[in-house]
XYZ file of N, CA and C in Angstrom:
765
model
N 37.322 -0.425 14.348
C 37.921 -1.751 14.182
C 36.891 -2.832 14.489
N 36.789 -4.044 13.612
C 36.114 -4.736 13.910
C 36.267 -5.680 14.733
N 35.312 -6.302 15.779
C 35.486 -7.033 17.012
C 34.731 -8.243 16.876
N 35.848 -9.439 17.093
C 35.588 -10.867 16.935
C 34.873 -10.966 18.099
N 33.718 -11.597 18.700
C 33.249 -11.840 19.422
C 32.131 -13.216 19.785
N 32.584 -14.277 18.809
C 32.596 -15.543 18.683
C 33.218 -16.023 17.634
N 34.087 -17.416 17.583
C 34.678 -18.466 16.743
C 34.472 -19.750 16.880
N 34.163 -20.209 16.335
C 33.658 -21.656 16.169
C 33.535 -22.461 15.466
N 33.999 -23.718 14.972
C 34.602 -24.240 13.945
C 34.340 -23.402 12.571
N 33.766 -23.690 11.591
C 33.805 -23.239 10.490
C 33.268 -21.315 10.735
N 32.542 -20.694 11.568
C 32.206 -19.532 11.781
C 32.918 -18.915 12.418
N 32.742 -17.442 12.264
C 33.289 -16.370 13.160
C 32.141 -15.247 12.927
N 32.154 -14.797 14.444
C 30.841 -13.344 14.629
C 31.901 -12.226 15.033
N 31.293 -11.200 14.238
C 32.142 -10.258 14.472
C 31.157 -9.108 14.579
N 31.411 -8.057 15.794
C 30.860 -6.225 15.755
C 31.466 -5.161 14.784
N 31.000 -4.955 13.899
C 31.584 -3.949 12.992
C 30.652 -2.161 13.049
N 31.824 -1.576 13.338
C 31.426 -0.323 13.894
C 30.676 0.314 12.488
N 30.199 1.372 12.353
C 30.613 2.684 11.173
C 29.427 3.614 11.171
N 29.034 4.016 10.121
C 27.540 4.975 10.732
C 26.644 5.169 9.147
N 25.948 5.411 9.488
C 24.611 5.355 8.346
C 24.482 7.137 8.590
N 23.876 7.066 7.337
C 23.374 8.391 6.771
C 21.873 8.906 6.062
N 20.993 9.801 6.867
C 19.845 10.315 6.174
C 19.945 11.599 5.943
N 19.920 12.061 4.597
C 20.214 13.283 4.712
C 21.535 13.666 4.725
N 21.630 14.620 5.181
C 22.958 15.307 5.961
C 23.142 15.033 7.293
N 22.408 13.996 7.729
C 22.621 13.317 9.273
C 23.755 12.422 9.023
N 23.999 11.940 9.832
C 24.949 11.058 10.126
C 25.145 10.435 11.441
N 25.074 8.722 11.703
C 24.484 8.877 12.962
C 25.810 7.394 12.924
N 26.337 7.038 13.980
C 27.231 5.393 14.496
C 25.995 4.855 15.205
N 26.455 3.589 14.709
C 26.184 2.074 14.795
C 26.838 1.177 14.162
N 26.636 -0.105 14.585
C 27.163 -1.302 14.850
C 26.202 -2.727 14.027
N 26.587 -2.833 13.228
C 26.059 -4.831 12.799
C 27.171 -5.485 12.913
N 26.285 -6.324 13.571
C 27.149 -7.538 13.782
C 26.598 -9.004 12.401
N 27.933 -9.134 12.061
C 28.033 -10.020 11.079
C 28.194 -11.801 11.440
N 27.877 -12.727 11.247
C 28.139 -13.816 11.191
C 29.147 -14.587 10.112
N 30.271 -15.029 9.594
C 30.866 -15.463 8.200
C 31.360 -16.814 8.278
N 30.214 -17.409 7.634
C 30.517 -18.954 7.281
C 32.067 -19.279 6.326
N 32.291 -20.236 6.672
C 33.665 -20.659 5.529
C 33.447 -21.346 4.779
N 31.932 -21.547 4.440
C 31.377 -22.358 3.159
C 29.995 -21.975 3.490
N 29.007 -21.416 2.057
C 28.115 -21.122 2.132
C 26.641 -22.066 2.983
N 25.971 -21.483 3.835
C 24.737 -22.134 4.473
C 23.574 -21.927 3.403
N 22.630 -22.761 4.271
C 21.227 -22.537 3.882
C 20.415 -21.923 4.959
N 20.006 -21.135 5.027
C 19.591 -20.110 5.965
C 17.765 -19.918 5.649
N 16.566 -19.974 6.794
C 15.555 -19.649 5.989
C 15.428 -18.191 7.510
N 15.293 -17.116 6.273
C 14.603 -15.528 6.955
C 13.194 -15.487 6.776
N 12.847 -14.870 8.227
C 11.545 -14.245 8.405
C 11.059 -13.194 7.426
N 12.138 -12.464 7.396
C 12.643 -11.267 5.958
C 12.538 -11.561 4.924
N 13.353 -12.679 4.637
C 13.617 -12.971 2.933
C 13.294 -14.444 2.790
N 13.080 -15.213 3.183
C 12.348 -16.266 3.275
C 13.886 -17.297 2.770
N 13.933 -18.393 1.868
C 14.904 -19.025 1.910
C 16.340 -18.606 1.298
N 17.390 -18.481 1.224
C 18.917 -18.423 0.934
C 19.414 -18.891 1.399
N 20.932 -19.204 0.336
C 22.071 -19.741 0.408
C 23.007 -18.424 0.625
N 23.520 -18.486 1.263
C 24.418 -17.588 1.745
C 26.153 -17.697 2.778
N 26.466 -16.584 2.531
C 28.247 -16.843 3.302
C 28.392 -16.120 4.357
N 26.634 -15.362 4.595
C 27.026 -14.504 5.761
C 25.195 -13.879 6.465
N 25.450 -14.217 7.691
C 23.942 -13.179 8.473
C 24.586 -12.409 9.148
N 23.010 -11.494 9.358
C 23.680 -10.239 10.104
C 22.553 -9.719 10.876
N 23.019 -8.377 11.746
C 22.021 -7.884 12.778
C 21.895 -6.830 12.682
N 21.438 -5.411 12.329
C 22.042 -4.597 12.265
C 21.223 -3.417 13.213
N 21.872 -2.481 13.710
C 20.681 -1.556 14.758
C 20.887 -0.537 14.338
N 20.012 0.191 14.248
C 19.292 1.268 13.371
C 19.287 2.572 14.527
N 19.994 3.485 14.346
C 20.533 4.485 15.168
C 18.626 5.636 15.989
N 19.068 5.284 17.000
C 17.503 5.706 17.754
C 17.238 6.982 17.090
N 18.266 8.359 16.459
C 17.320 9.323 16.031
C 16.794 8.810 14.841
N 17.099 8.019 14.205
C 16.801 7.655 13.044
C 15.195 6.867 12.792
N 14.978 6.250 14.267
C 13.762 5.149 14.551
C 12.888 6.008 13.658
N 12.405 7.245 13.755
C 11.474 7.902 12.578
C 11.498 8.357 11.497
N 12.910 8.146 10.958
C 13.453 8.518 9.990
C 13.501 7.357 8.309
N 13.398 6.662 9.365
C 13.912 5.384 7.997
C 12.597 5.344 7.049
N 12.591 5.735 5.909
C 11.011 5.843 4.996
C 11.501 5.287 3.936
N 12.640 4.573 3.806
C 12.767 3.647 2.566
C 13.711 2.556 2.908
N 13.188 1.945 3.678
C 13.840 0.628 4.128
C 14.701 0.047 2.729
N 14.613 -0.518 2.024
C 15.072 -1.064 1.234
C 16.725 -0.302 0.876
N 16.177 1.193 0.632
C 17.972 2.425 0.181
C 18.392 2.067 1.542
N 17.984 2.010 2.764
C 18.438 2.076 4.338
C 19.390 0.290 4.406
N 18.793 -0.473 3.764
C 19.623 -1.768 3.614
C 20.358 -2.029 2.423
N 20.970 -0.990 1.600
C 21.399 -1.157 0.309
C 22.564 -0.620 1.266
N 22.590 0.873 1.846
C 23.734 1.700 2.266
C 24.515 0.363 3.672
N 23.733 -0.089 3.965
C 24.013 -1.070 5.360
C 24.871 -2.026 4.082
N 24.992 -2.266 3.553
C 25.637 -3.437 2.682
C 26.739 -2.970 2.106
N 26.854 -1.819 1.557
C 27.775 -0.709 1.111
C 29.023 -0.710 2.492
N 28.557 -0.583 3.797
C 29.009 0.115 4.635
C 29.943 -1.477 5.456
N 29.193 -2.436 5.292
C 30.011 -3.333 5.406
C 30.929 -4.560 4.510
N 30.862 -3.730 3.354
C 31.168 -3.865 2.234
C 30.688 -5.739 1.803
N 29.365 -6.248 1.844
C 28.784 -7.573 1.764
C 27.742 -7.097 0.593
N 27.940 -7.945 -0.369
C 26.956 -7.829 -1.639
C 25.704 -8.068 -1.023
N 24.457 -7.828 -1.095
C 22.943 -8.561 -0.782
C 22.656 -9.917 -1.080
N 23.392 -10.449 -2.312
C 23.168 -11.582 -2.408
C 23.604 -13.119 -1.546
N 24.825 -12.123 -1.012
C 26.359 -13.026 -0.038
C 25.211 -13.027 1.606
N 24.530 -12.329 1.832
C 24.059 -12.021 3.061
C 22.386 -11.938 3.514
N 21.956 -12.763 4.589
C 21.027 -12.035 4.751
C 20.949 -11.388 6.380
N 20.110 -10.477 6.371
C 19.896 -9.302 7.195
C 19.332 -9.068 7.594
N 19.093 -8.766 9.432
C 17.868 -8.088 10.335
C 18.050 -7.374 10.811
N 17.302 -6.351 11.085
C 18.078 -4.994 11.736
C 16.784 -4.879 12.175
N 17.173 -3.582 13.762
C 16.277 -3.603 14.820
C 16.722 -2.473 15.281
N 15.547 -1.774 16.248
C 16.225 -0.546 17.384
C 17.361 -0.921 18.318
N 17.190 -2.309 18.311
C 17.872 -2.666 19.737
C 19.443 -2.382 19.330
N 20.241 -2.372 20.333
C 21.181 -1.544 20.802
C 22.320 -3.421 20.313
N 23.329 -3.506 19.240
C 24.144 -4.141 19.566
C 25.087 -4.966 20.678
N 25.655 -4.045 21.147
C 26.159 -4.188 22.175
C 25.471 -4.466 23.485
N 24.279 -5.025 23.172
C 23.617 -5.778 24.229
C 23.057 -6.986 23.683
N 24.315 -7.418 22.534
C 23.502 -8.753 21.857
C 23.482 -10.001 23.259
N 22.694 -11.414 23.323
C 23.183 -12.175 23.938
C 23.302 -13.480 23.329
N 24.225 -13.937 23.371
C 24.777 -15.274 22.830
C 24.744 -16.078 23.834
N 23.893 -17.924 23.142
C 23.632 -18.836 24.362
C 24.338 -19.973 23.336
N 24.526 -21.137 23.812
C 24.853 -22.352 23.340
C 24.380 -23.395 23.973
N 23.928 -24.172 23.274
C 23.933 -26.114 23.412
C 24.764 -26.777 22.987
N 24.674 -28.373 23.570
C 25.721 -29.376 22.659
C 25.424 -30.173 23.122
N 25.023 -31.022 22.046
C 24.962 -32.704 22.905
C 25.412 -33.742 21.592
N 26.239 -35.158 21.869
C 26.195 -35.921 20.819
C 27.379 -34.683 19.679
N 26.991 -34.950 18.506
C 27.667 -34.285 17.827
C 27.173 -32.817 17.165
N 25.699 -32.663 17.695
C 25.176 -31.166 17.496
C 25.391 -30.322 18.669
N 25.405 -28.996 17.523
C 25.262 -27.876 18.717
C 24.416 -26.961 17.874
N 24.192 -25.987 18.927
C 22.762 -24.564 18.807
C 23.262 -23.981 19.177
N 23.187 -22.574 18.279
C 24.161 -20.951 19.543
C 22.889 -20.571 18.901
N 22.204 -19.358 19.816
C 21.347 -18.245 19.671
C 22.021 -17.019 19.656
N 22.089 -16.084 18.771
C 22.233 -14.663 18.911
C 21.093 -13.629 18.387
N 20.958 -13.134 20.081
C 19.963 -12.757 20.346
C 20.133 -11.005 20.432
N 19.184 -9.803 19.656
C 19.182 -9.116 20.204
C 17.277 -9.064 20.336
N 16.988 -8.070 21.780
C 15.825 -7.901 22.259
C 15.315 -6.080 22.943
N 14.273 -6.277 22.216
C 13.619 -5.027 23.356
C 12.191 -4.758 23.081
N 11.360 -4.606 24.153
C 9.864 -4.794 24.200
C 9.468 -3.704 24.722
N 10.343 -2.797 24.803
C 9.358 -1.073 25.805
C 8.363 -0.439 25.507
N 8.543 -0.922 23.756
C 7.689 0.081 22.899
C 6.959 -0.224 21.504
N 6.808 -2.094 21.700
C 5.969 -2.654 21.003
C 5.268 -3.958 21.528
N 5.167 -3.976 22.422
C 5.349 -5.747 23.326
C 3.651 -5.677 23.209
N 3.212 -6.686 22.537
C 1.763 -7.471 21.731
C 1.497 -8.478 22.632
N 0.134 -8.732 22.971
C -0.251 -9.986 23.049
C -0.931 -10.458 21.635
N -0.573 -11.417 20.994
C -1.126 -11.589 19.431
C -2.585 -12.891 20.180
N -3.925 -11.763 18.906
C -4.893 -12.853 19.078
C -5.969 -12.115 19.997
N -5.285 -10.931 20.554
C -6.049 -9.896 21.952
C -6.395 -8.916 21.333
N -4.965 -8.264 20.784
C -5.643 -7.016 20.379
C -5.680 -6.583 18.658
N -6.103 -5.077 18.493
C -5.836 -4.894 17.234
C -4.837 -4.700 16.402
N -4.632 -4.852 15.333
C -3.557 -4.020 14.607
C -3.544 -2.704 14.373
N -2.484 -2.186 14.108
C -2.330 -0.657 14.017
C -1.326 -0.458 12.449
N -0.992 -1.795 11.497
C -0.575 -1.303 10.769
C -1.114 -2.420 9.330
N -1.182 -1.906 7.990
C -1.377 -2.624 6.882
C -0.527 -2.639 5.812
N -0.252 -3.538 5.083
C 0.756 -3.492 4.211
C 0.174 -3.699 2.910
N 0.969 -3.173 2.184
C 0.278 -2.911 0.737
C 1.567 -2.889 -0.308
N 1.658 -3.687 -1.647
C 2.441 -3.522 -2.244
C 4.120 -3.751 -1.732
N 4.036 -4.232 -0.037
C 5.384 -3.697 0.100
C 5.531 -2.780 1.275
N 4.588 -1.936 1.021
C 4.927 -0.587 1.753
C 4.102 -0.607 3.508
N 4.530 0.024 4.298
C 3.753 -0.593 5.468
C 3.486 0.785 5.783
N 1.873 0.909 6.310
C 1.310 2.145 6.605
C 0.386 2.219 8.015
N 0.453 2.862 9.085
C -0.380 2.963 9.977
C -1.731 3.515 9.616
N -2.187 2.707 10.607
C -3.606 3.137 10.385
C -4.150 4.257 11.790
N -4.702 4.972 11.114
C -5.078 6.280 11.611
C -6.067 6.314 12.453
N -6.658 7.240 13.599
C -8.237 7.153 14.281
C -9.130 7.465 12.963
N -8.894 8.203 12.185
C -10.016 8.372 11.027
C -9.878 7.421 9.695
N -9.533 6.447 10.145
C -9.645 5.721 9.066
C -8.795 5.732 8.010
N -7.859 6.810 8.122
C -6.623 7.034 7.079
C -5.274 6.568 7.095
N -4.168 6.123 6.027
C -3.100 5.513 6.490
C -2.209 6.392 6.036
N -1.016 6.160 7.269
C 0.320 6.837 7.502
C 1.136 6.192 7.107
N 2.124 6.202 6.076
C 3.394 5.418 5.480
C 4.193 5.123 6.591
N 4.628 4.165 7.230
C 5.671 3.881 8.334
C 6.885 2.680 7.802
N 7.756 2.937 8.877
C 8.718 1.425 8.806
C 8.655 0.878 9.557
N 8.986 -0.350 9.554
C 8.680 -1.247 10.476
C 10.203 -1.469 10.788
N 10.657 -2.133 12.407
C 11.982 -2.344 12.612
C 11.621 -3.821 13.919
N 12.575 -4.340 13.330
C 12.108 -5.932 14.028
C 12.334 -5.237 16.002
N 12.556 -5.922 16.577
C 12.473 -5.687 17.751
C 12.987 -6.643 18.787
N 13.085 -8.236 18.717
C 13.244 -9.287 19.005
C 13.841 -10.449 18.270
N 15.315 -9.913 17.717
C 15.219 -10.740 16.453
C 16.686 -11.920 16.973
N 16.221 -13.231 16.280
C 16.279 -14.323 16.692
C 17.837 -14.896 15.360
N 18.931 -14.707 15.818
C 19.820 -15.784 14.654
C 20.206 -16.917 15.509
N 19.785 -17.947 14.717
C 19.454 -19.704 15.330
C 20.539 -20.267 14.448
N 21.265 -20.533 15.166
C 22.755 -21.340 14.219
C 22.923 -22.956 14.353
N 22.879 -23.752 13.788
C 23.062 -25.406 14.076
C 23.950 -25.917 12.772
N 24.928 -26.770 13.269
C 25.718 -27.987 12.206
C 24.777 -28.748 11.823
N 23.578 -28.958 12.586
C 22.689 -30.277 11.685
C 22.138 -29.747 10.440
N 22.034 -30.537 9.484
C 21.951 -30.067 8.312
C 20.234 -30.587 7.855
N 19.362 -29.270 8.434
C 18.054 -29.411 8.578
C 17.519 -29.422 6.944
N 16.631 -29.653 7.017
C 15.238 -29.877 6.135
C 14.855 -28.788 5.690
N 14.265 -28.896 5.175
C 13.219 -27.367 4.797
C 11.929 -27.533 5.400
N 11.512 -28.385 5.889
C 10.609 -28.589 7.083
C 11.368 -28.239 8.032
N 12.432 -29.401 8.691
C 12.991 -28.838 9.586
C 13.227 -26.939 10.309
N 14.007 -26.475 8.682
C 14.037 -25.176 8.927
C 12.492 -24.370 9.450
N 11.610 -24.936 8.520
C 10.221 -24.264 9.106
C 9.699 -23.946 10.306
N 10.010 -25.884 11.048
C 9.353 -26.004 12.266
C 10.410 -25.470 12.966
N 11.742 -25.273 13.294
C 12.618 -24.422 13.901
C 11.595 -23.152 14.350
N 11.468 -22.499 13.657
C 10.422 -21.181 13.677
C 9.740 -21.452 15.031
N 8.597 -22.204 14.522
C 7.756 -22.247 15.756
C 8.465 -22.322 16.808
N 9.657 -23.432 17.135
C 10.396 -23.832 18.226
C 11.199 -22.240 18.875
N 11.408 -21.785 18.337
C 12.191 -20.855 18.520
C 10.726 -19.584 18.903
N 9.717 -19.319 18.542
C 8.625 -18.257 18.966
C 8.124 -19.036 20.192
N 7.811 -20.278 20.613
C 7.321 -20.640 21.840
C 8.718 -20.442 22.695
N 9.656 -20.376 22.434
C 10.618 -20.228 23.809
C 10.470 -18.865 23.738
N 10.949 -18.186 23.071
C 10.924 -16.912 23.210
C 9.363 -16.362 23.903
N 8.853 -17.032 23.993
C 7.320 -16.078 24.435
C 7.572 -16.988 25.770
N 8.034 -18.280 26.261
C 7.765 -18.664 27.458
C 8.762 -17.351 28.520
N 9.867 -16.460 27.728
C 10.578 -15.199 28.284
C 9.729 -14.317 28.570
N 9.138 -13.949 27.612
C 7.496 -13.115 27.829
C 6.765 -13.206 29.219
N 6.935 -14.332 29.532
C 6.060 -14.884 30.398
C 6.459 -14.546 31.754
N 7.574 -15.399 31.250
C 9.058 -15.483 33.192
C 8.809 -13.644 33.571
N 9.143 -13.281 32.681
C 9.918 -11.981 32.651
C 8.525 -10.936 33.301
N 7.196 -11.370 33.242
C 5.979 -10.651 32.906
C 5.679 -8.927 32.567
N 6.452 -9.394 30.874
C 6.099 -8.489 30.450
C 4.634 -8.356 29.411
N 4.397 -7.009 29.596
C 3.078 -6.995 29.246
C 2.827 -5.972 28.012
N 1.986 -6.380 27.896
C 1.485 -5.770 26.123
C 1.567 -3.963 26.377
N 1.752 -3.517 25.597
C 2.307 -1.603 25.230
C 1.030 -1.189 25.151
N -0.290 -1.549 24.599
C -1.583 -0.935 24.298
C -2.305 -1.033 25.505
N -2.153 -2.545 26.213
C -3.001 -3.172 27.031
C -2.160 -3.731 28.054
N -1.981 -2.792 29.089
C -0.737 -3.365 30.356
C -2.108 -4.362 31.010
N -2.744 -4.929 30.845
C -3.510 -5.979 31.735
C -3.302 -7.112 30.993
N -2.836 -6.976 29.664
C -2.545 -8.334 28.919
C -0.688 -8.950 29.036
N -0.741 -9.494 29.247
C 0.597 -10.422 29.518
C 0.943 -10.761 27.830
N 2.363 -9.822 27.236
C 2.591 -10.333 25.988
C 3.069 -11.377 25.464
N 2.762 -11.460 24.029
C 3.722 -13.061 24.103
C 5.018 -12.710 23.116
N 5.157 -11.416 22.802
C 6.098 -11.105 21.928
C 5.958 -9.676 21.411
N 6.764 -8.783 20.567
C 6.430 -7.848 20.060
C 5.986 -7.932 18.408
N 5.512 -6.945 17.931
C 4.671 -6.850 16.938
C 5.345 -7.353 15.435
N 7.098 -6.526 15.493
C 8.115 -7.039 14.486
C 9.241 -7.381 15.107
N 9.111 -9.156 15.960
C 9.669 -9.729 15.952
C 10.385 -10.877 13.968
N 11.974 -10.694 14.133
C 12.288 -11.948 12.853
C 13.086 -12.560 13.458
N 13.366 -13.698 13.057
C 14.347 -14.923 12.842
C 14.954 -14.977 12.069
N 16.107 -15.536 11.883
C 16.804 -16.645 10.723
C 17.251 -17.441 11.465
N 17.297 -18.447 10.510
C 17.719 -20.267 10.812
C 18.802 -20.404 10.050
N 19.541 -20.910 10.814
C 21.048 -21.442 9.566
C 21.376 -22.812 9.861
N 20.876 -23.979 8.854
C 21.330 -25.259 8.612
C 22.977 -25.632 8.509
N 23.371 -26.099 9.021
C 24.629 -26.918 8.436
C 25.057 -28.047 7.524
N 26.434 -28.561 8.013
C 26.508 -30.065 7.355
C 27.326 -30.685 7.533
N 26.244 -31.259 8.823
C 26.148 -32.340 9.703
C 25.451 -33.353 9.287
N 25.098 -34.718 10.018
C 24.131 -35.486 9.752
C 22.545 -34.502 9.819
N 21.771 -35.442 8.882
C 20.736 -35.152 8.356
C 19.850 -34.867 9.643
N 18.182 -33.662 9.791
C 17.727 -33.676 10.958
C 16.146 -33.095 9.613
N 15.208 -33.805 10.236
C 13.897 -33.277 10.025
C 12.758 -33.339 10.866
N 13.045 -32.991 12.152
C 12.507 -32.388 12.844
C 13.007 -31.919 13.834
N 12.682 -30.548 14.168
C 12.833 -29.571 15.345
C 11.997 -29.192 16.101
N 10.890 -30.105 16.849
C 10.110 -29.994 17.723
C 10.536 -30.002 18.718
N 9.558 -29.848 19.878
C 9.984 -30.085 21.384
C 10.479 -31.231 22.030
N 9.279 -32.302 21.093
C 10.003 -33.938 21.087
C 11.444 -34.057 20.792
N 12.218 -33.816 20.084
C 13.428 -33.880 19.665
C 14.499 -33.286 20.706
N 15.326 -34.189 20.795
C 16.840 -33.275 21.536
C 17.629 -32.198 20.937
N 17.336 -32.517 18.974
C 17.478 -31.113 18.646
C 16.674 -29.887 18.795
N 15.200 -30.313 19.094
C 14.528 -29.068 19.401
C 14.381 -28.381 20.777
N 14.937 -29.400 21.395
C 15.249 -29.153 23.048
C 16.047 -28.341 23.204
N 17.315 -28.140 22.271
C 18.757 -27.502 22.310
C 18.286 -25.887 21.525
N 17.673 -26.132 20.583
C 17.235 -24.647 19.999
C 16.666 -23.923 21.115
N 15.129 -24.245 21.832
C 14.257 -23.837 22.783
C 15.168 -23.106 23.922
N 16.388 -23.893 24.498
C 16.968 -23.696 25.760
C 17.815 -22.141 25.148
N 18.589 -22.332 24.165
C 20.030 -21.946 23.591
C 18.803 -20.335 23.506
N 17.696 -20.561 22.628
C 16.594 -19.112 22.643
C 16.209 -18.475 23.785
N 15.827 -19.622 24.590
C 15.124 -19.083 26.173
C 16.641 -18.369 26.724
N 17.484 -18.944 26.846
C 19.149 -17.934 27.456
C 19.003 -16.751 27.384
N 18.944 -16.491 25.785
C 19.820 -15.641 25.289
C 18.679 -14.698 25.007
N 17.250 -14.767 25.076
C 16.082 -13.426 24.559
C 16.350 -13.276 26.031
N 15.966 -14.004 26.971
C 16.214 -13.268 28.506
C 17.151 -12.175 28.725
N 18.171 -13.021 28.556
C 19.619 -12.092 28.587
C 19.297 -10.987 28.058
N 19.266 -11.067 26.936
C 19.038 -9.415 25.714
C 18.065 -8.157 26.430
N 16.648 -9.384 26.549
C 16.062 -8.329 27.345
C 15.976 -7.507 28.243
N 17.150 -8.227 29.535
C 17.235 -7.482 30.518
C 18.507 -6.827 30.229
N 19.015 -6.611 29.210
C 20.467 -6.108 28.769
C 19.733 -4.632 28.305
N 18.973 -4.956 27.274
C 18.274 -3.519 26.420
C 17.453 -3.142 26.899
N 16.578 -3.684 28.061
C 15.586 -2.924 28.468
C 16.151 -2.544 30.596
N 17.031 -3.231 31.033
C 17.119 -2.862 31.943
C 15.908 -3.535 33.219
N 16.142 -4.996 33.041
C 14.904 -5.028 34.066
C 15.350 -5.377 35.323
N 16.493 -5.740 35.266
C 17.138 -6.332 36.519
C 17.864 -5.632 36.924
């Protein structure tokens, strides 16, 4: 049964149970859906800009973490399973565990910011700019790179992923600079929290390797900018800093 677990004027978030399939496996999990009552403008880390009636989160069942070798059939069956066309929706899915999503809110004046946050850094947490990469993408396809110089076909699964909800009815700048606003709070968690890079425990991370976002605009009065200067970018930063904390010490257990 599916579980309402935020409402708010025009939205409702809901946990929807069921289970994915590789093979003759069969494994439960949980996405959690977002459903507008009039389509947004949403910009993904994933899919870059859409109009859409619905985001989502989805967690990817731990025997499966090595299993998934065709991301794309793995998000066709996820769409099937919550019966949402691809076009109606966009979508992030991660190891992290649902049921340790964390939801934060702002409000000031006539805007508000909710973050829904899921997080976990045990087993990819980067300092970006320090160290190397370990994976290349080609065509699409993402492949590790080997000690001999050879590449391994892999998937990638976000890890830290960020849904940023606002009535102000942002920009396409706006939506952009959101981004940044939303990766500096989240790494000032990095910080509080001192967690440290997976390759290099002497480096202090500022994030993991496949961290995504989405941004969802409203329509509200007009906003084109979401910096730190701004009280709207003040409200994103705080509503992010909450809720990656929360997550983190939810999925990883630090407290």
């Amino acid at each position: 049964m599916n579980e309402e677990i935020l409402k708010i004027d025009d939205l409702n978030v809901y946990k929807i149970p069921h289970t994915v399939e590789i093979g003759e496996e069969s494994e439960p999990t949980k996405t959690i859906v977002v459903k507008f009552a009039k389509k947004r403008k949403v910009l993904s880390t994933m899919e870059g800009f859409k109009v859409v009636e619905f985001v989502g989160n989805n967690s990817i069942p731990v025997p499966f973490w090595d299993k998934v070798h065709n991301y794309k059939e793995y998000k066709n069956q996820i769409f099937k399973k919550i019966d949402i066309d691809k076009e109606r929706i966009a979508l992030l899915s991660t190891g992290a565990d649902m049921d340790n999503v964390a939801i934060a809110k702002e409000e000031f004046d006539e805007y508000y910011t909710i973050a829904l946050t899921t997080a976990g850094a045990k087993y990819n947490a980067i300092r970006l700019g320090d160290e190397e990469a370990d994976y290349i993408e080609k065509d699409l396809k993402t492949y590790k790179i080997m000690n001999d110089g050879s590449l391994l076909m892999l998937e990638k699964t976000g890890t830290v992923n960020i849904i940023l909800i606002t009535n102000a009815n942002l920009t396409d700048g706006a939506m952009a600079k959101a981004i940044i606003t939303i990766t500096e709070a989240k790494t000032t968690v990095f910080q509080e929290l001192d967690i440290r890079s997976t390759k290099k425990p002497h480096l202090q991370a500022t994030g993991t390797g496949t961290d995504s976002i989405i941004v969802v605009g409203g329509y509200g009065k007009e906003v084109g900018y979401t910096g730190g200067h701004s009280k709207i970018g003040e409200m994103i930063a705080k509503c992010v800093k909450k809720s990656v904390k929360e997550a983190l010490i939810k999925q990883d257990k630090l407290q």
